[in-house]
mmCIF file with all atom_site columns, C-alpha atoms in Angstrom:
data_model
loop_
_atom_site.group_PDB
_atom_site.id
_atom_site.type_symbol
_atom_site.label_atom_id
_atom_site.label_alt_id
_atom_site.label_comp_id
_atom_site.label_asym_id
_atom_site.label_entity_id
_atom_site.label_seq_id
_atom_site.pdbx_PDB_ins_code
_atom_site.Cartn_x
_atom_site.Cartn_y
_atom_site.Cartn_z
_atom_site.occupancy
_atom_site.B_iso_or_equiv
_atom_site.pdbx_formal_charge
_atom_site.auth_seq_id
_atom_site.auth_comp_id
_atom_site.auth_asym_id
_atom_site.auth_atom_id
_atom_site.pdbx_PDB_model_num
ATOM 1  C CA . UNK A 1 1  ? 71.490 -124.091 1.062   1.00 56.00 ? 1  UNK A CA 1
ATOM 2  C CA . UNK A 1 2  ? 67.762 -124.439 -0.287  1.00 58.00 ? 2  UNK A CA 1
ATOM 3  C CA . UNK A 1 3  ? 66.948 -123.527 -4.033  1.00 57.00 ? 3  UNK A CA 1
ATOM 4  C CA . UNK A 1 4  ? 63.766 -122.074 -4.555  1.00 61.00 ? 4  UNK A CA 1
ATOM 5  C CA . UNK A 1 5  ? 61.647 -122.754 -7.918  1.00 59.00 ? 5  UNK A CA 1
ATOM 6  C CA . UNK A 1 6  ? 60.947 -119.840 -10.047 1.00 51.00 ? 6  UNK A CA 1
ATOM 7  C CA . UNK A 1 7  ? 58.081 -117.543 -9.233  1.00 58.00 ? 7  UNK A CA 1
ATOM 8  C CA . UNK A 1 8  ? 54.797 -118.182 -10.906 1.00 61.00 ? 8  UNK A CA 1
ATOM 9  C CA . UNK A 1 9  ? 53.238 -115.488 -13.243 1.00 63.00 ? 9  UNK A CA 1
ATOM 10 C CA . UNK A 1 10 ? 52.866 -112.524 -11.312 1.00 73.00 ? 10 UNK A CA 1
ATOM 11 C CA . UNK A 1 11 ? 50.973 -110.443 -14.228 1.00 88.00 ? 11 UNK A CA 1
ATOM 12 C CA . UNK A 1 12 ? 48.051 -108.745 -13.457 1.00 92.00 ? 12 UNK A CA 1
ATOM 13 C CA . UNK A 1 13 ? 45.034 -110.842 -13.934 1.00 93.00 ? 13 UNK A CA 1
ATOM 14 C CA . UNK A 1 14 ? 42.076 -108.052 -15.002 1.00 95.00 ? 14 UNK A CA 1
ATOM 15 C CA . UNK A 1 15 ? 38.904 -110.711 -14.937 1.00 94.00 ? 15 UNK A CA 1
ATOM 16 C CA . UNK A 1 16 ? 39.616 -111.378 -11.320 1.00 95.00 ? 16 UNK A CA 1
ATOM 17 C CA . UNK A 1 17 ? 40.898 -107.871 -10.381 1.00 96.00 ? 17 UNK A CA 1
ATOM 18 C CA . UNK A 1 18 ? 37.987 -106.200 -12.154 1.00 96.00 ? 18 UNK A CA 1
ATOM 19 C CA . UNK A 1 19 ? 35.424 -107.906 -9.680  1.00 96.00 ? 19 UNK A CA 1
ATOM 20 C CA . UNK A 1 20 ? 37.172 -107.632 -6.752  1.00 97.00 ? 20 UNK A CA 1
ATOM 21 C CA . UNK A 1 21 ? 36.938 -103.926 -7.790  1.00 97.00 ? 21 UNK A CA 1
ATOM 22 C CA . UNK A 1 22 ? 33.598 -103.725 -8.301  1.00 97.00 ? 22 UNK A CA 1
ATOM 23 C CA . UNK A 1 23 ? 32.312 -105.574 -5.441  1.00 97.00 ? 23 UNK A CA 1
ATOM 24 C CA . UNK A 1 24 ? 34.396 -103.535 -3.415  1.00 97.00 ? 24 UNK A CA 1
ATOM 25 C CA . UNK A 1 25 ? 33.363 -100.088 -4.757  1.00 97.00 ? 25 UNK A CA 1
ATOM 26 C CA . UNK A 1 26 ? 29.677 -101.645 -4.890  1.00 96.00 ? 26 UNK A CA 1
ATOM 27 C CA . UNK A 1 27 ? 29.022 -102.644 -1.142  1.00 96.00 ? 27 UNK A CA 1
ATOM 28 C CA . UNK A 1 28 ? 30.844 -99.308  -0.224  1.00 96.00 ? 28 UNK A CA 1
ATOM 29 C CA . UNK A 1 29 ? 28.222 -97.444  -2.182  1.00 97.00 ? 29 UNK A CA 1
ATOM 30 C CA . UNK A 1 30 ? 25.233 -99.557  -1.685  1.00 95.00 ? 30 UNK A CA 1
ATOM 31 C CA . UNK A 1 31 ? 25.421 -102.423 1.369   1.00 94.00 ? 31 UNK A CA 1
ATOM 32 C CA . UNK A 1 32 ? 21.669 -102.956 1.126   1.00 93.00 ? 32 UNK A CA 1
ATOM 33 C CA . UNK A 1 33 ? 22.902 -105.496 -1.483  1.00 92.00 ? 33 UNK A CA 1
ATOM 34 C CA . UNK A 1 34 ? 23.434 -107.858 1.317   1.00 93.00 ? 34 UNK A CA 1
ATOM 35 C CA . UNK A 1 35 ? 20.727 -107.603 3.110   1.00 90.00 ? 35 UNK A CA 1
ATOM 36 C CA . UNK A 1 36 ? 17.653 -110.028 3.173   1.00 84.00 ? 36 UNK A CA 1
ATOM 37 C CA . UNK A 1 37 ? 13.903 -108.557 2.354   1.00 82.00 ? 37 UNK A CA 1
ATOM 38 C CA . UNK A 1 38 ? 13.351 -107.597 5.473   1.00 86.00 ? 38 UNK A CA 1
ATOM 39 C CA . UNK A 1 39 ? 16.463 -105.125 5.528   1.00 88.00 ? 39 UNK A CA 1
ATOM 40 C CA . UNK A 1 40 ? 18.154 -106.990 7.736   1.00 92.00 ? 40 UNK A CA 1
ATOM 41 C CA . UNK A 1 41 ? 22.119 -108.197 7.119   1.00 92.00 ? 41 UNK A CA 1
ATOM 42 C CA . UNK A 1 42 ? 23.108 -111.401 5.837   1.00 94.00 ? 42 UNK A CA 1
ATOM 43 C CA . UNK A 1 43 ? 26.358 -112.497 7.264   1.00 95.00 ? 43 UNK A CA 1
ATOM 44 C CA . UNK A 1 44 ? 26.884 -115.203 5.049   1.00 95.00 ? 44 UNK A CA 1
ATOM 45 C CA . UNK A 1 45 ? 26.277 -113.134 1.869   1.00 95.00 ? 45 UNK A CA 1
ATOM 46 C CA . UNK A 1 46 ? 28.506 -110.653 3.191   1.00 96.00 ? 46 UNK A CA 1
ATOM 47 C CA . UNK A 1 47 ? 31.207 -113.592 3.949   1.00 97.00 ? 47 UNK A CA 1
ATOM 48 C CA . UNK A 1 48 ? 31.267 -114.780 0.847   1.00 97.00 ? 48 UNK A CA 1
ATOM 49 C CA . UNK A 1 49 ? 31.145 -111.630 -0.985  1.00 97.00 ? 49 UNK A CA 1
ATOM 50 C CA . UNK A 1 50 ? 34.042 -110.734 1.230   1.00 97.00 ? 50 UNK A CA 1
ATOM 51 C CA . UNK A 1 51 ? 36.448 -113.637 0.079   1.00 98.00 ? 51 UNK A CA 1
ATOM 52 C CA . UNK A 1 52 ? 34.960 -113.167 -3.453  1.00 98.00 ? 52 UNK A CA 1
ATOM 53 C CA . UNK A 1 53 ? 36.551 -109.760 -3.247  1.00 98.00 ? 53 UNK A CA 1
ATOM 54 C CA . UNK A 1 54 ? 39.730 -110.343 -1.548  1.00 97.00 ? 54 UNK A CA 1
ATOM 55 C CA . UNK A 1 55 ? 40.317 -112.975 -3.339  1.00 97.00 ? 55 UNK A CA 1
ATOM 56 C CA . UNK A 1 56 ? 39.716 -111.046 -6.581  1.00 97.00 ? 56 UNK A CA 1
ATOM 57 C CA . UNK A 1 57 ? 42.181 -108.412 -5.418  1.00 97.00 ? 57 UNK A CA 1
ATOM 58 C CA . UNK A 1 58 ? 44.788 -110.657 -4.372  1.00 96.00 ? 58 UNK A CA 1
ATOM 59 C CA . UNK A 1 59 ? 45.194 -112.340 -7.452  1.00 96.00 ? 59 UNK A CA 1
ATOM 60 C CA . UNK A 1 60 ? 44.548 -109.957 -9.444  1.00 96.00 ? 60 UNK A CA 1
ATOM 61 C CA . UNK A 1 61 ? 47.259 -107.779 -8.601  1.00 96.00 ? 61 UNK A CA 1
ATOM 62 C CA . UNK A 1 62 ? 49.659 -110.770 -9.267  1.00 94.00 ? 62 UNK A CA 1
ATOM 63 C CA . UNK A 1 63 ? 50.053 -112.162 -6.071  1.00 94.00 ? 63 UNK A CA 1
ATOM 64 C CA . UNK A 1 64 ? 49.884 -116.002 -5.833  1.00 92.00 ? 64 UNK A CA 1
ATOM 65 C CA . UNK A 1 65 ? 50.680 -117.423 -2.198  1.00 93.00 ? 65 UNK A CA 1
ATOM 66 C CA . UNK A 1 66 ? 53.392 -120.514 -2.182  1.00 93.00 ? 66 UNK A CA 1
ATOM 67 C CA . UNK A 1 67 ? 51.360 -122.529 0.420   1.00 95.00 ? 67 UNK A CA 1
ATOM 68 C CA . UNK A 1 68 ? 48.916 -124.159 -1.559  1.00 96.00 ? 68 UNK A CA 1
ATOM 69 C CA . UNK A 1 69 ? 45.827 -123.729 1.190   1.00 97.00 ? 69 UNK A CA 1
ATOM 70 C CA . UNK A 1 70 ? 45.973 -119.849 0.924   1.00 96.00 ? 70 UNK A CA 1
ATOM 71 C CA . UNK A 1 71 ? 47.023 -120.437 -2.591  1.00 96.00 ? 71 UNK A CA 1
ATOM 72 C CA . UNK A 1 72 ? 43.863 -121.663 -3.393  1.00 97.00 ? 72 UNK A CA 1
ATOM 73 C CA . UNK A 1 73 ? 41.499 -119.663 -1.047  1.00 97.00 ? 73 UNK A CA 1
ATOM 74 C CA . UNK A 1 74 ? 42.946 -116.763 -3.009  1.00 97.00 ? 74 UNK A CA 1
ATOM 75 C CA . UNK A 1 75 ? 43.102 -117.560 -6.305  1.00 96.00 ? 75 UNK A CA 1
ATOM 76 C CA . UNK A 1 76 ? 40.611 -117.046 -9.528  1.00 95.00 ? 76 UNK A CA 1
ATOM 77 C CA . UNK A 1 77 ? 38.487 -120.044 -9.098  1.00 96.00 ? 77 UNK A CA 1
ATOM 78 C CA . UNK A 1 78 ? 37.970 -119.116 -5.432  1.00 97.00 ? 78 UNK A CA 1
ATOM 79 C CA . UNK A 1 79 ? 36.788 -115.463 -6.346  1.00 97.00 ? 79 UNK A CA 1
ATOM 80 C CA . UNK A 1 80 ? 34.516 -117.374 -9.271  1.00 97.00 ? 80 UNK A CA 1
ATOM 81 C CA . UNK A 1 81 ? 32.958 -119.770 -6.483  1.00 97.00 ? 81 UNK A CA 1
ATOM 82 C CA . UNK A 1 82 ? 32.594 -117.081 -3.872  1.00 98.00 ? 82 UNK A CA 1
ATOM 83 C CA . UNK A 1 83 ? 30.756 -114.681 -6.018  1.00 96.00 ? 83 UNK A CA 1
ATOM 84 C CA . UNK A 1 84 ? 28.592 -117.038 -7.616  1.00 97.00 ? 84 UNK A CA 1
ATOM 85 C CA . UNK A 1 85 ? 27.469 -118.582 -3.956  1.00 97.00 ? 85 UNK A CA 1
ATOM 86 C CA . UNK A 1 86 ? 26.839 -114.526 -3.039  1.00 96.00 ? 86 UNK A CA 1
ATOM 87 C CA . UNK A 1 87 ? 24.855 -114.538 -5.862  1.00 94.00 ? 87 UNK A CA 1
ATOM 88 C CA . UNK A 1 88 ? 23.066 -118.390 -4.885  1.00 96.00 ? 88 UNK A CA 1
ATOM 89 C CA . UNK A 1 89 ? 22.818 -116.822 -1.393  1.00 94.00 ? 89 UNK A CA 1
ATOM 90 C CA . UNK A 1 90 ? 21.398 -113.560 -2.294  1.00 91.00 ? 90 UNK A CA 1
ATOM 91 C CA . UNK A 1 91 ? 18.726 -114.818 -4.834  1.00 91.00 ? 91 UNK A CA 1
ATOM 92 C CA . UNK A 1 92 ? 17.511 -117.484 -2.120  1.00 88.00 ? 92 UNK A CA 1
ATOM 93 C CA . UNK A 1 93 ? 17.065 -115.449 0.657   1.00 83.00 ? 93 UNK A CA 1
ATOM 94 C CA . UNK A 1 94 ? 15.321 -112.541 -1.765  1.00 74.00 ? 94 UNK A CA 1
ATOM 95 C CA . UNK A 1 95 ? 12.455 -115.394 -2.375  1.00 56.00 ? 95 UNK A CA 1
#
């Protein structure tokens, strides 16, 4: 028989949630935010606003994965890091 160690907070955690929110209702509205002067996409913009998003939702919803890989890709500091390299990314290529 295995004993499992009690679940971490699962609370809602609204600074993460609220930008996964908004980047997700922003690109729906407006995806010429990741696109480079010339109109054209920018995958890795649109990468890293994508894990910036997810990981925004996932965590703030309460969920925190047991592995600690995933764990990490999808916790607050990830969503922090991923949005401000969107950001990095976005303000380099509009140069």
């Amino acid at each position: 028989m295995t004993t499992r160690s009690a679940p971490r907070d699962t609370a809602l955690f609204w600074p993460a949630l609220l930008v996964g929110l908004a980047l997700m209702i922003g690109l729906t509205a407006d995806p010429r935010l990741l696109t480079d002067a010339g109109g054209h996409a920018d995958h890795l913009a649109a990468t890293l606003a994508g894990w910036a998003m997810a990981a925004g939702i996932v965590r703030g919803v309460g969920f925190v994965p047991q592995h600690r890989v995933p764990r990490w890709l999808l916790s607050g500091w990830a969503c922090a890091l991923a949005g401000a390299l969107t950001v990095l990314r976005l303000a380099i290529i509009g140069a």
